[in-house]
Amino acid sequence: MTTPKGPEASTDALKDRLGGRLLTDPVTLRDFSDDRSLAVPEGAPLGVVLARNAEHVSAALAWANETRTPVSVRGAGSGLSGGAVSYPGGLVISLEAMNQVLDIDVENRLADVEPGVITSKLDEEVRRHGLFFAPDPASVHLSTVGGNIATDAGGLRCIAHGTTAAAVAALEVVLADGSIIHTGARTIKNATGLNMTPLFVGSEGTLGVITRATVRLKPVPEGTPRTFFASFGDIESAGRAVTSIVSTNPRPEVLELIDSICARLIEEFEPSGLPQPEAALLLGQTVGPTAQRDAEILAATCERLGATRTHVQEGNDLLEARRLANGALMAGKYAVHCDVGVPVGQLVEMIRGVEAIAEESGRGVSILAHAGDGNLHPAVESDETPEDRARAEEVVDRITELAISLGGVITGEHGVGSIKHRELPLQFDEPTLRAQRALKAALDPNGILTPGRGI
């Protein structure tokens, strides 16, 4: 798909429609032009629309469609795939000001939210009603619900609750021409017409802009969560423990793998008492009335499979330390990140292959994983020069090819964005890519929505 060029004409017509919601000062343009990936904007956008409602988004998209202006969509800018990076001469639609929890329906376990609501804020509000929001990305204190939906974000609790898609009941979406549609329903069952909600979940802003969501909630489990850790002398043993745990009962709500490189960098970045393993650390959490017993059983399983030490404790302190990992890896010059998924049964083979690639390339590679669902985030050591980062990206490509060979995917939760767009042919053949692009062309015939990314 060819990226359309921004218009030569001024934004006067858009200003007439939006007034003070259109921002064009250079500082604002710079602040809204990137995300947390290594993708670099190629030039400044024309303006930033700080939307407060669906009508603002509709007016902005109608203008962009008329003028063939490329549009990037932004929540908190916490993405790691380059999906929110601005286009030169393009328009940025920011949803961060649409940040209200509109309604909590306790009886039906639903919440109506605007897309800019911070994930942890939604979870905090619904917990006052004895409910919780299951999606739990590591960036839960930064990421927005709309961004989670747009990328089908995963996170720490996926092993028990699935990705964000499982929590989305209905959406309000603004299409490329400015028209507003509604998908899904508040009911548990809905066999009416085409099920369009999953089409927009994970579409990364390529098909429409989400302006409201109805999300499903779950009851808070009884009792106090228990967190356990297990330290291993080699990372493959940790992988075998994961495979054993997920194939039997009890099943944890969280099961994370952190290698010794990442554990060290976390402690250097923000000392938090995270145990320092010989090679790898498994962190797990159990919930419910049997949480203590279940955690002890899982810790014993780890000991049987080679853990050199284990411990069970109350609370979330260890998981909060885990959430520091991305920042710690970036600060420690392990900045070129990967996001692949493999079947859990292939986890040990994937770990073994990543270790071999690291040795062959002569580069440090840290392995961090939502191990319970097979989603790995290897991070490759690199300095800040473009040449060295390009060589690190070659290592990432090899890791991605390995994941595909094991029946995996090129992205488990971060999305394709611009960073992984070149890797799409690794996973999809040409007829499949053509079908996806035909869907985009039907909803966005002028190709203004996040062009050249996602699909």
PDB file of C-alpha atoms in Angstrom, residues 83-334:
ATOM      1  CA  GLY A  83       2.016   2.050  15.277  1.00  0.00           C
ATOM      2  CA  ALA A  84       1.322   5.517  16.688  1.00  0.00           C
ATOM      3  CA  VAL A  85       4.267   7.329  15.095  1.00  0.00           C
ATOM      4  CA  SER A  86       3.130  10.363  13.094  1.00  0.00           C
ATOM      5  CA  TYR A  87       3.336  10.753   9.316  1.00  0.00           C
ATOM      6  CA  PRO A  88       5.099  13.744   7.761  1.00  0.00           C
ATOM      7  CA  GLY A  89       2.346  16.147   6.757  1.00  0.00           C
ATOM      8  CA  GLY A  90      -0.174  13.848   8.428  1.00  0.00           C
ATOM      9  CA  LEU A  91      -2.736  14.211  11.184  1.00  0.00           C
ATOM     10  CA  VAL A  92      -2.448  12.752  14.685  1.00  0.00           C
ATOM     11  CA  ILE A  93      -5.694  11.902  16.442  1.00  0.00           C
ATOM     12  CA  SER A  94      -5.061  11.761  20.176  1.00  0.00           C
ATOM     13  CA  LEU A  95      -7.621  10.017  22.379  1.00  0.00           C
ATOM     14  CA  GLU A  96      -5.923  10.705  25.722  1.00  0.00           C
ATOM     15  CA  ALA A  97      -8.493  13.340  26.717  1.00  0.00           C
ATOM     16  CA  MET A  98     -11.340  10.834  26.235  1.00  0.00           C
ATOM     17  CA  ASN A  99     -10.504   9.292  29.593  1.00  0.00           C
ATOM     18  CA  GLN A 100     -13.748   8.677  31.494  1.00  0.00           C
ATOM     19  CA  VAL A 101     -15.270   5.507  32.901  1.00  0.00           C
ATOM     20  CA  LEU A 102     -18.824   6.256  31.784  1.00  0.00           C
ATOM     21  CA  ASP A 103     -20.765   3.500  33.541  1.00  0.00           C
ATOM     22  CA  ILE A 104     -20.231   0.399  35.643  1.00  0.00           C
ATOM     23  CA  ASP A 105     -23.043  -2.139  35.253  1.00  0.00           C
ATOM     24  CA  VAL A 106     -22.503  -4.400  38.251  1.00  0.00           C
ATOM     25  CA  GLU A 107     -25.430  -6.740  37.536  1.00  0.00           C
ATOM     26  CA  ASN A 108     -24.244  -7.533  34.028  1.00  0.00           C
ATOM     27  CA  ARG A 109     -20.523  -7.216  34.845  1.00  0.00           C
ATOM     28  CA  LEU A 110     -19.903  -4.607  32.170  1.00  0.00           C
ATOM     29  CA  ALA A 111     -18.227  -1.213  32.036  1.00  0.00           C
ATOM     30  CA  ASP A 112     -18.645   1.499  29.392  1.00  0.00           C
ATOM     31  CA  VAL A 113     -15.411   3.401  28.900  1.00  0.00           C
ATOM     32  CA  GLU A 114     -13.799   5.982  26.683  1.00  0.00           C
ATOM     33  CA  PRO A 115     -10.651   4.830  24.888  1.00  0.00           C
ATOM     34  CA  GLY A 116      -8.212   7.048  26.797  1.00  0.00           C
ATOM     35  CA  VAL A 117      -8.913   5.495  30.209  1.00  0.00           C
ATOM     36  CA  ILE A 118      -5.698   4.181  31.773  1.00  0.00           C
ATOM     37  CA  THR A 119      -5.982   0.418  32.258  1.00  0.00           C
ATOM     38  CA  SER A 120      -5.096   0.429  35.956  1.00  0.00           C
ATOM     39  CA  LYS A 121      -7.600   3.251  36.603  1.00  0.00           C
ATOM     40  CA  LEU A 122     -10.442   1.179  35.160  1.00  0.00           C
ATOM     41  CA  ASP A 123      -9.389  -1.829  37.231  1.00  0.00           C
ATOM     42  CA  GLU A 124      -9.172   0.332  40.366  1.00  0.00           C
ATOM     43  CA  GLU A 125     -12.674   1.765  39.856  1.00  0.00           C
ATOM     44  CA  VAL A 126     -14.428  -1.543  39.170  1.00  0.00           C
ATOM     45  CA  ARG A 127     -12.725  -3.240  42.149  1.00  0.00           C
ATOM     46  CA  ARG A 128     -14.762  -0.939  44.399  1.00  0.00           C
ATOM     47  CA  HIS A 129     -17.725  -2.981  43.159  1.00  0.00           C
ATOM     48  CA  GLY A 130     -16.095  -6.377  43.736  1.00  0.00           C
ATOM     49  CA  LEU A 131     -15.139  -6.762  40.064  1.00  0.00           C
ATOM     50  CA  PHE A 132     -11.910  -6.555  38.061  1.00  0.00           C
ATOM     51  CA  PHE A 133     -10.776  -5.934  34.490  1.00  0.00           C
ATOM     52  CA  ALA A 134      -8.799  -8.996  33.428  1.00  0.00           C
ATOM     53  CA  PRO A 135      -6.475  -7.593  30.705  1.00  0.00           C
ATOM     54  CA  ASP A 136      -3.203  -6.824  32.449  1.00  0.00           C
ATOM     55  CA  PRO A 137      -0.371  -5.630  30.165  1.00  0.00           C
ATOM     56  CA  ALA A 138       2.964  -4.938  31.828  1.00  0.00           C
ATOM     57  CA  SER A 139       2.341  -1.254  31.018  1.00  0.00           C
ATOM     58  CA  VAL A 140      -0.969  -1.330  32.931  1.00  0.00           C
ATOM     59  CA  HIS A 141      -0.158   1.971  34.688  1.00  0.00           C
ATOM     60  CA  LEU A 142       0.531   3.709  31.340  1.00  0.00           C
ATOM     61  CA  SER A 143      -1.478   2.016  28.618  1.00  0.00           C
ATOM     62  CA  THR A 144      -5.038   2.936  27.687  1.00  0.00           C
ATOM     63  CA  VAL A 145      -8.003   0.643  27.272  1.00  0.00           C
ATOM     64  CA  GLY A 146      -8.452   1.833  23.680  1.00  0.00           C
ATOM     65  CA  GLY A 147      -4.825   1.102  22.894  1.00  0.00           C
ATOM     66  CA  ASN A 148      -5.141  -2.341  24.462  1.00  0.00           C
ATOM     67  CA  ILE A 149      -8.158  -3.069  22.275  1.00  0.00           C
ATOM     68  CA  ALA A 150      -6.528  -1.698  19.131  1.00  0.00           C
ATOM     69  CA  THR A 151      -3.520  -4.016  19.584  1.00  0.00           C
ATOM     70  CA  ASP A 152      -5.337  -6.887  21.325  1.00  0.00           C
ATOM     71  CA  ALA A 153      -2.854  -6.453  24.151  1.00  0.00           C
ATOM     72  CA  GLY A 154      -1.932  -9.408  26.314  1.00  0.00           C
ATOM     73  CA  GLY A 155      -0.096  -9.201  29.604  1.00  0.00           C
ATOM     74  CA  LEU A 156       0.551 -11.059  32.791  1.00  0.00           C
ATOM     75  CA  ARG A 157      -2.881 -12.649  33.332  1.00  0.00           C
ATOM     76  CA  CYS A 158      -3.350 -14.056  29.818  1.00  0.00           C
ATOM     77  CA  ILE A 159      -2.712 -17.615  30.932  1.00  0.00           C
ATOM     78  CA  ALA A 160      -5.949 -17.456  32.944  1.00  0.00           C
ATOM     79  CA  HIS A 161      -8.104 -14.916  31.110  1.00  0.00           C
ATOM     80  CA  GLY A 162      -6.888 -14.616  27.519  1.00  0.00           C
ATOM     81  CA  THR A 163      -6.000 -11.419  25.669  1.00  0.00           C
ATOM     82  CA  THR A 164      -7.991  -8.170  25.608  1.00  0.00           C
ATOM     83  CA  ALA A 165     -10.269  -9.590  22.891  1.00  0.00           C
ATOM     84  CA  ALA A 166     -11.941 -11.850  25.461  1.00  0.00           C
ATOM     85  CA  ALA A 167     -13.024  -8.789  27.468  1.00  0.00           C
ATOM     86  CA  VAL A 168     -14.588  -6.731  24.656  1.00  0.00           C
ATOM     87  CA  ALA A 169     -18.379  -6.899  24.332  1.00  0.00           C
ATOM     88  CA  ALA A 170     -19.174  -3.922  22.084  1.00  0.00           C
ATOM     89  CA  LEU A 171     -17.510  -0.974  20.360  1.00  0.00           C
ATOM     90  CA  GLU A 172     -18.252   2.455  18.942  1.00  0.00           C
ATOM     91  CA  VAL A 173     -15.966   3.037  15.957  1.00  0.00           C
ATOM     92  CA  VAL A 174     -15.461   5.989  13.623  1.00  0.00           C
ATOM     93  CA  LEU A 175     -14.686   4.877  10.071  1.00  0.00           C
ATOM     94  CA  ALA A 176     -12.350   6.600   7.631  1.00  0.00           C
ATOM     95  CA  ASP A 177     -15.119   8.706   6.063  1.00  0.00           C
ATOM     96  CA  GLY A 178     -16.243   9.994   9.466  1.00  0.00           C
ATOM     97  CA  SER A 179     -19.291   7.751   9.828  1.00  0.00           C
ATOM     98  CA  ILE A 180     -19.890   6.242  13.276  1.00  0.00           C
ATOM     99  CA  ILE A 181     -20.830   2.588  13.665  1.00  0.00           C
ATOM    100  CA  HIS A 182     -21.601   0.296  16.608  1.00  0.00           C
ATOM    101  CA  THR A 183     -20.611  -3.357  16.922  1.00  0.00           C
ATOM    102  CA  GLY A 184     -21.377  -6.111  19.406  1.00  0.00           C
ATOM    103  CA  ALA A 185     -23.943  -6.060  22.227  1.00  0.00           C
ATOM    104  CA  ARG A 186     -24.317  -6.057  25.999  1.00  0.00           C
ATOM    105  CA  THR A 187     -25.742  -9.582  25.976  1.00  0.00           C
ATOM    106  CA  ILE A 188     -23.793 -12.761  26.616  1.00  0.00           C
ATOM    107  CA  LYS A 189     -25.052 -14.293  23.375  1.00  0.00           C
ATOM    108  CA  ASN A 190     -25.358 -12.464  20.069  1.00  0.00           C
ATOM    109  CA  ALA A 191     -25.753 -14.289  16.744  1.00  0.00           C
ATOM    110  CA  THR A 192     -27.066 -11.268  14.851  1.00  0.00           C
ATOM    111  CA  GLY A 193     -25.405 -10.420  11.553  1.00  0.00           C
ATOM    112  CA  LEU A 194     -21.647 -10.349  11.027  1.00  0.00           C
ATOM    113  CA  ASN A 195     -19.597 -10.331  14.222  1.00  0.00           C
ATOM    114  CA  MET A 196     -17.585  -7.185  13.508  1.00  0.00           C
ATOM    115  CA  THR A 197     -16.212  -6.528  16.992  1.00  0.00           C
ATOM    116  CA  PRO A 198     -13.248  -8.929  16.658  1.00  0.00           C
ATOM    117  CA  LEU A 199     -12.430  -7.306  13.305  1.00  0.00           C
ATOM    118  CA  PHE A 200     -11.588  -4.028  15.048  1.00  0.00           C
ATOM    119  CA  VAL A 201      -9.910  -5.629  18.065  1.00  0.00           C
ATOM    120  CA  GLY A 202      -6.244  -5.855  17.113  1.00  0.00           C
ATOM    121  CA  SER A 203      -6.677  -3.826  13.908  1.00  0.00           C
ATOM    122  CA  GLU A 204      -4.160  -1.194  15.128  1.00  0.00           C
ATOM    123  CA  GLY A 205      -6.137   1.789  13.833  1.00  0.00           C
ATOM    124  CA  THR A 206      -6.092   0.556  10.244  1.00  0.00           C
ATOM    125  CA  LEU A 207      -9.870   0.032   9.934  1.00  0.00           C
ATOM    126  CA  GLY A 208     -11.362   2.672  12.211  1.00  0.00           C
ATOM    127  CA  VAL A 209     -10.878   4.655  15.425  1.00  0.00           C
ATOM    128  CA  ILE A 210     -12.406   3.228  18.608  1.00  0.00           C
ATOM    129  CA  THR A 211     -14.218   5.960  20.556  1.00  0.00           C
ATOM    130  CA  ARG A 212     -16.126   3.914  23.134  1.00  0.00           C
ATOM    131  CA  ALA A 213     -16.006   0.354  24.426  1.00  0.00           C
ATOM    132  CA  THR A 214     -18.199  -1.901  26.503  1.00  0.00           C
ATOM    133  CA  VAL A 215     -15.900  -4.320  28.310  1.00  0.00           C
ATOM    134  CA  ARG A 216     -16.586  -7.434  30.337  1.00  0.00           C
ATOM    135  CA  LEU A 217     -15.621  -7.653  34.011  1.00  0.00           C
ATOM    136  CA  LYS A 218     -15.066 -10.572  36.372  1.00  0.00           C
ATOM    137  CA  PRO A 219     -15.651 -11.060  40.109  1.00  0.00           C
ATOM    138  CA  VAL A 220     -12.596 -10.482  42.302  1.00  0.00           C
ATOM    139  CA  PRO A 221     -11.412 -13.881  43.624  1.00  0.00           C
ATOM    140  CA  GLU A 222     -11.789 -14.495  47.333  1.00  0.00           C
ATOM    141  CA  GLY A 223      -8.810 -14.255  49.643  1.00  0.00           C
ATOM    142  CA  THR A 224      -5.302 -12.861  49.236  1.00  0.00           C
ATOM    143  CA  PRO A 225      -3.207 -13.710  46.149  1.00  0.00           C
ATOM    144  CA  ARG A 226      -0.042 -15.698  46.670  1.00  0.00           C
ATOM    145  CA  THR A 227       3.050 -15.108  44.555  1.00  0.00           C
ATOM    146  CA  PHE A 228       5.793 -17.700  44.210  1.00  0.00           C
ATOM    147  CA  PHE A 229       9.202 -17.622  42.637  1.00  0.00           C
ATOM    148  CA  ALA A 230      11.506 -20.401  41.536  1.00  0.00           C
ATOM    149  CA  SER A 231      15.169 -19.895  40.654  1.00  0.00           C
ATOM    150  CA  PHE A 232      16.825 -22.168  38.087  1.00  0.00           C
ATOM    151  CA  GLY A 233      20.432 -22.873  37.235  1.00  0.00           C
ATOM    152  CA  ASP A 234      19.643 -23.093  33.518  1.00  0.00           C
ATOM    153  CA  ILE A 235      16.884 -21.460  31.501  1.00  0.00           C
ATOM    154  CA  GLU A 236      15.799 -24.604  29.664  1.00  0.00           C
ATOM    155  CA  SER A 237      14.860 -26.222  32.991  1.00  0.00           C
ATOM    156  CA  ALA A 238      12.701 -23.193  33.722  1.00  0.00           C
ATOM    157  CA  GLY A 239      11.024 -23.698  30.332  1.00  0.00           C
ATOM    158  CA  ARG A 240      10.347 -27.360  31.112  1.00  0.00           C
ATOM    159  CA  ALA A 241       8.775 -26.344  34.415  1.00  0.00           C
ATOM    160  CA  VAL A 242       6.455 -23.968  32.546  1.00  0.00           C
ATOM    161  CA  THR A 243       5.357 -26.724  30.152  1.00  0.00           C
ATOM    162  CA  SER A 244       4.635 -29.035  33.067  1.00  0.00           C
ATOM    163  CA  ILE A 245       2.698 -26.416  35.032  1.00  0.00           C
ATOM    164  CA  VAL A 246       0.377 -25.374  32.189  1.00  0.00           C
ATOM    165  CA  SER A 247      -0.471 -28.986  31.322  1.00  0.00           C
ATOM    166  CA  THR A 248      -1.731 -29.884  34.800  1.00  0.00           C
ATOM    167  CA  ASN A 249      -3.675 -28.483  37.739  1.00  0.00           C
ATOM    168  CA  PRO A 250      -3.566 -26.239  39.677  1.00  0.00           C
ATOM    169  CA  ARG A 251      -3.162 -23.568  37.024  1.00  0.00           C
ATOM    170  CA  PRO A 252      -1.721 -20.182  38.068  1.00  0.00           C
ATOM    171  CA  GLU A 253      -3.228 -16.848  37.073  1.00  0.00           C
ATOM    172  CA  VAL A 254       0.257 -15.532  36.190  1.00  0.00           C
ATOM    173  CA  LEU A 255       3.412 -17.342  35.072  1.00  0.00           C
ATOM    174  CA  GLU A 256       6.371 -15.183  33.967  1.00  0.00           C
ATOM    175  CA  LEU A 257       9.949 -16.024  33.044  1.00  0.00           C
ATOM    176  CA  ILE A 258      12.817 -13.582  33.613  1.00  0.00           C
ATOM    177  CA  ASP A 259      16.388 -14.519  32.746  1.00  0.00           C
ATOM    178  CA  SER A 260      19.351 -13.491  34.876  1.00  0.00           C
ATOM    179  CA  ILE A 261      20.303 -10.591  32.571  1.00  0.00           C
ATOM    180  CA  CYS A 262      16.875  -9.008  32.878  1.00  0.00           C
ATOM    181  CA  ALA A 263      16.642  -9.673  36.625  1.00  0.00           C
ATOM    182  CA  ARG A 264      19.966  -7.906  37.156  1.00  0.00           C
ATOM    183  CA  LEU A 265      18.965  -4.938  35.000  1.00  0.00           C
ATOM    184  CA  ILE A 266      15.672  -4.544  36.890  1.00  0.00           C
ATOM    185  CA  GLU A 267      17.501  -4.310  40.216  1.00  0.00           C
ATOM    186  CA  GLU A 268      19.974  -1.819  38.789  1.00  0.00           C
ATOM    187  CA  PHE A 269      17.149   0.231  37.270  1.00  0.00           C
ATOM    188  CA  GLU A 270      14.978   0.366  40.406  1.00  0.00           C
ATOM    189  CA  PRO A 271      15.972  -1.782  43.397  1.00  0.00           C
ATOM    190  CA  SER A 272      12.885  -3.773  44.321  1.00  0.00           C
ATOM    191  CA  GLY A 273      14.118  -6.914  46.035  1.00  0.00           C
ATOM    192  CA  LEU A 274      13.642  -9.074  42.951  1.00  0.00           C
ATOM    193  CA  PRO A 275      15.461 -12.374  43.570  1.00  0.00           C
ATOM    194  CA  GLN A 276      18.561 -12.807  41.427  1.00  0.00           C
ATOM    195  CA  PRO A 277      18.617 -16.250  39.790  1.00  0.00           C
ATOM    196  CA  GLU A 278      21.588 -18.238  38.550  1.00  0.00           C
ATOM    197  CA  ALA A 279      20.051 -18.398  35.057  1.00  0.00           C
ATOM    198  CA  ALA A 280      16.295 -17.831  35.144  1.00  0.00           C
ATOM    199  CA  LEU A 281      13.472 -16.911  37.489  1.00  0.00           C
ATOM    200  CA  LEU A 282       9.870 -18.076  37.243  1.00  0.00           C
ATOM    201  CA  LEU A 283       7.298 -15.804  38.875  1.00  0.00           C
ATOM    202  CA  GLY A 284       3.785 -17.116  39.369  1.00  0.00           C
ATOM    203  CA  GLN A 285       0.641 -16.017  41.136  1.00  0.00           C
ATOM    204  CA  THR A 286      -2.336 -17.998  42.382  1.00  0.00           C
ATOM    205  CA  VAL A 287      -5.698 -16.611  43.479  1.00  0.00           C
ATOM    206  CA  GLY A 288      -8.840 -17.770  45.236  1.00  0.00           C
ATOM    207  CA  PRO A 289      -9.540 -19.692  48.454  1.00  0.00           C
ATOM    208  CA  THR A 290      -6.834 -22.291  47.702  1.00  0.00           C
ATOM    209  CA  ALA A 291      -4.159 -19.793  46.633  1.00  0.00           C
ATOM    210  CA  GLN A 292      -1.657 -20.771  49.346  1.00  0.00           C
ATOM    211  CA  ARG A 293      -1.981 -24.493  48.713  1.00  0.00           C
ATOM    212  CA  ASP A 294      -1.840 -24.036  44.930  1.00  0.00           C
ATOM    213  CA  ALA A 295       1.269 -21.867  45.108  1.00  0.00           C
ATOM    214  CA  GLU A 296       3.008 -24.439  47.299  1.00  0.00           C
ATOM    215  CA  ILE A 297       2.122 -27.212  44.838  1.00  0.00           C
ATOM    216  CA  LEU A 298       3.498 -25.208  41.923  1.00  0.00           C
ATOM    217  CA  ALA A 299       6.672 -24.324  43.816  1.00  0.00           C
ATOM    218  CA  ALA A 300       7.159 -28.024  44.588  1.00  0.00           C
ATOM    219  CA  THR A 301       6.704 -28.821  40.879  1.00  0.00           C
ATOM    220  CA  CYS A 302       9.480 -26.360  40.093  1.00  0.00           C
ATOM    221  CA  GLU A 303      11.753 -27.980  42.704  1.00  0.00           C
ATOM    222  CA  ARG A 304      11.087 -31.407  41.204  1.00  0.00           C
ATOM    223  CA  LEU A 305      12.066 -30.068  37.779  1.00  0.00           C
ATOM    224  CA  GLY A 306      15.339 -28.505  38.880  1.00  0.00           C
ATOM    225  CA  ALA A 307      14.665 -25.250  40.756  1.00  0.00           C
ATOM    226  CA  THR A 308      17.472 -24.523  43.193  1.00  0.00           C
ATOM    227  CA  ARG A 309      15.268 -22.415  45.491  1.00  0.00           C
ATOM    228  CA  THR A 310      11.606 -21.444  45.772  1.00  0.00           C
ATOM    229  CA  HIS A 311       9.500 -19.194  47.958  1.00  0.00           C
ATOM    230  CA  VAL A 312       5.802 -18.354  48.402  1.00  0.00           C
ATOM    231  CA  GLN A 313       4.596 -14.990  49.717  1.00  0.00           C
ATOM    232  CA  GLU A 314       1.532 -12.752  49.834  1.00  0.00           C
ATOM    233  CA  GLY A 315       0.858  -9.797  47.577  1.00  0.00           C
ATOM    234  CA  ASN A 316       2.038  -8.369  44.284  1.00  0.00           C
ATOM    235  CA  ASP A 317       5.494  -6.944  45.012  1.00  0.00           C
ATOM    236  CA  LEU A 318       7.334  -9.368  42.732  1.00  0.00           C
ATOM    237  CA  LEU A 319       4.920  -8.752  39.867  1.00  0.00           C
ATOM    238  CA  GLU A 320       5.330  -4.990  40.232  1.00  0.00           C
ATOM    239  CA  ALA A 321       9.080  -5.533  39.898  1.00  0.00           C
ATOM    240  CA  ARG A 322       8.389  -7.551  36.715  1.00  0.00           C
ATOM    241  CA  ARG A 323       6.576  -4.519  35.264  1.00  0.00           C
ATOM    242  CA  LEU A 324       9.853  -2.592  35.339  1.00  0.00           C
ATOM    243  CA  ALA A 325      11.452  -4.931  32.820  1.00  0.00           C
ATOM    244  CA  ASN A 326      10.967  -2.953  29.595  1.00  0.00           C
ATOM    245  CA  GLY A 327      12.365   0.248  31.075  1.00  0.00           C
ATOM    246  CA  ALA A 328      15.245  -1.648  32.648  1.00  0.00           C
ATOM    247  CA  LEU A 329      16.152  -3.392  29.392  1.00  0.00           C
ATOM    248  CA  MET A 330      16.083  -0.105  27.472  1.00  0.00           C
ATOM    249  CA  ALA A 331      18.279   1.574  30.096  1.00  0.00           C
ATOM    250  CA  GLY A 332      20.686  -1.367  29.992  1.00  0.00           C
ATOM    251  CA  LYS A 333      21.121  -1.089  26.201  1.00  0.00           C
ATOM    252  CA  TYR A 334      19.002  -4.171  25.463  1.00  0.00           C
TER     253      TYR A 334
END
